[in-house]
Amino acid sequence: MPHSGPSTLHHAMQLLQITAAGGYRGAGIDDFMEATELSRPTVYRLLQGLKAQGFLRSGPVRGRYLLGYELLVLGAQAGNGSGLRDLARPRLLSLAQRLGDSFYLFARDGIHAVCLEVQNGEYPVGSFVRATGGRVPLGVGQASIALMAYLEPAERRTILQHGQAQLQARYRISAQDVETEIDFLHQHGYARGAEGSQLPEYGGLAVPILDHSGHPLGALSCSMLKSRMSEEHVAEVLQAMHEAARDMVREAHSLLYLE
């Protein structure tokens, strides 16, 4: 894009985020003008640059923009760090078909846990993330507990201190709740997620995907109706997820490593 620089990049990212927030309707000039302090010529210039790069495309309604397909290409690569997503996808599909619940692959992205893949079985349920690419703050949901449990204690404390206000206000989860669940994982080998959240009808289980040095590459997660969480079913799901995680690392031969 012309006139490139940090400020231009920041504004271009703003336009992409505004477009994404418009969902299937996309966004029009008025949406961009209302959400930014940019001039109309600047908005037009940035839109044309993003469209030329494939990051935006014209919508079916004249004057509206949708996210471009180039973002799908980049997203597929970003979500496949060292092949993790490729390794997980067939296993998640098999788990969902065999066990009936919803299964996810999560990885850490800074202070968030991001969903890289999801497969739903016969009994799909709600989740904090609605689709691939969804993210939650670390501390929310069983997958983020599995990801945090193997961080250095000092780093974990910093993350919890940074996010504790949001955890408490939005999810009704305290830093102590998270630490309690991390202790549970270390004792039992799987994560449950902190209670007090907004999904009272659903429960969850997660297991970490650890490389040979104990570094967390990601986490396999399962969401299910609490009415399905019998002792037998939970044991079956956990065994299957542990086996899937071990198989993924074994197949990768230690080549997987997510920053």
Coordinates of N, CA and C in Angstrom, one line a residue, residues 12 19 33 35 39 44 59 72 104 118 129 148 158 208 222 234 245 247 256:
A12 N -4.9 0.7 8.7 CA -5.4 -0.4 7.9 C -5.9 -1.5 8.7
T19 N -14.5 -4.0 9.4 CA -15.1 -4.9 8.4 C -15.5 -6.2 9.0
M33 N -16.1 5.8 8.7 CA -16.0 7.1 9.1 C -16.4 7.3 10.6
A35 N -16.4 5.0 13.0 CA -15.5 4.3 13.9 C -14.1 4.8 14.0
S39 N -9.9 10.9 7.6 CA -10.7 11.7 6.5 C -11.2 10.7 5.5
Y44 N -10.7 6.0 1.7 CA -10.8 5.5 0.4 C -9.4 4.9 -0.1
G59 N -18.4 -6.2 -1.5 CA -19.6 -7.0 -1.1 C -20.7 -7.0 -2.2
L72 N -7.9 -15.6 4.5 CA -8.1 -17.0 4.7 C -6.8 -17.8 4.5
Y104 N -11.9 -29.4 20.4 CA -11.2 -28.2 19.9 C -9.7 -28.4 20.1
V118 N -12.0 -26.7 15.3 CA -13.2 -27.3 16.1 C -13.9 -28.3 15.2
V129 N -15.8 -19.8 22.7 CA -15.4 -19.4 21.4 C -16.5 -20.0 20.4
M148 N -1.8 -22.7 30.5 CA -1.1 -21.9 31.6 C -0.4 -22.8 32.6
T158 N 2.1 -12.9 36.3 CA 2.0 -11.7 35.5 C 0.8 -11.6 34.7
P208 N -3.2 -31.1 27.9 CA -2.2 -30.4 27.2 C -1.5 -31.3 26.2
C222 N -12.5 -30.5 25.1 CA -13.9 -31.1 24.9 C -14.9 -30.3 25.6
V234 N -16.8 -39.5 30.8 CA -15.6 -38.6 31.1 C -14.3 -39.4 31.0
A245 N -3.3 -36.7 21.9 CA -2.2 -35.8 22.2 C -0.8 -36.5 22.0
D247 N -0.2 -39.2 20.3 CA 0.0 -39.5 18.9 C 0.5 -38.4 18.1
L256 N 7.3 -30.1 16.1 CA 6.4 -29.1 16.5 C 6.9 -28.1 17.5

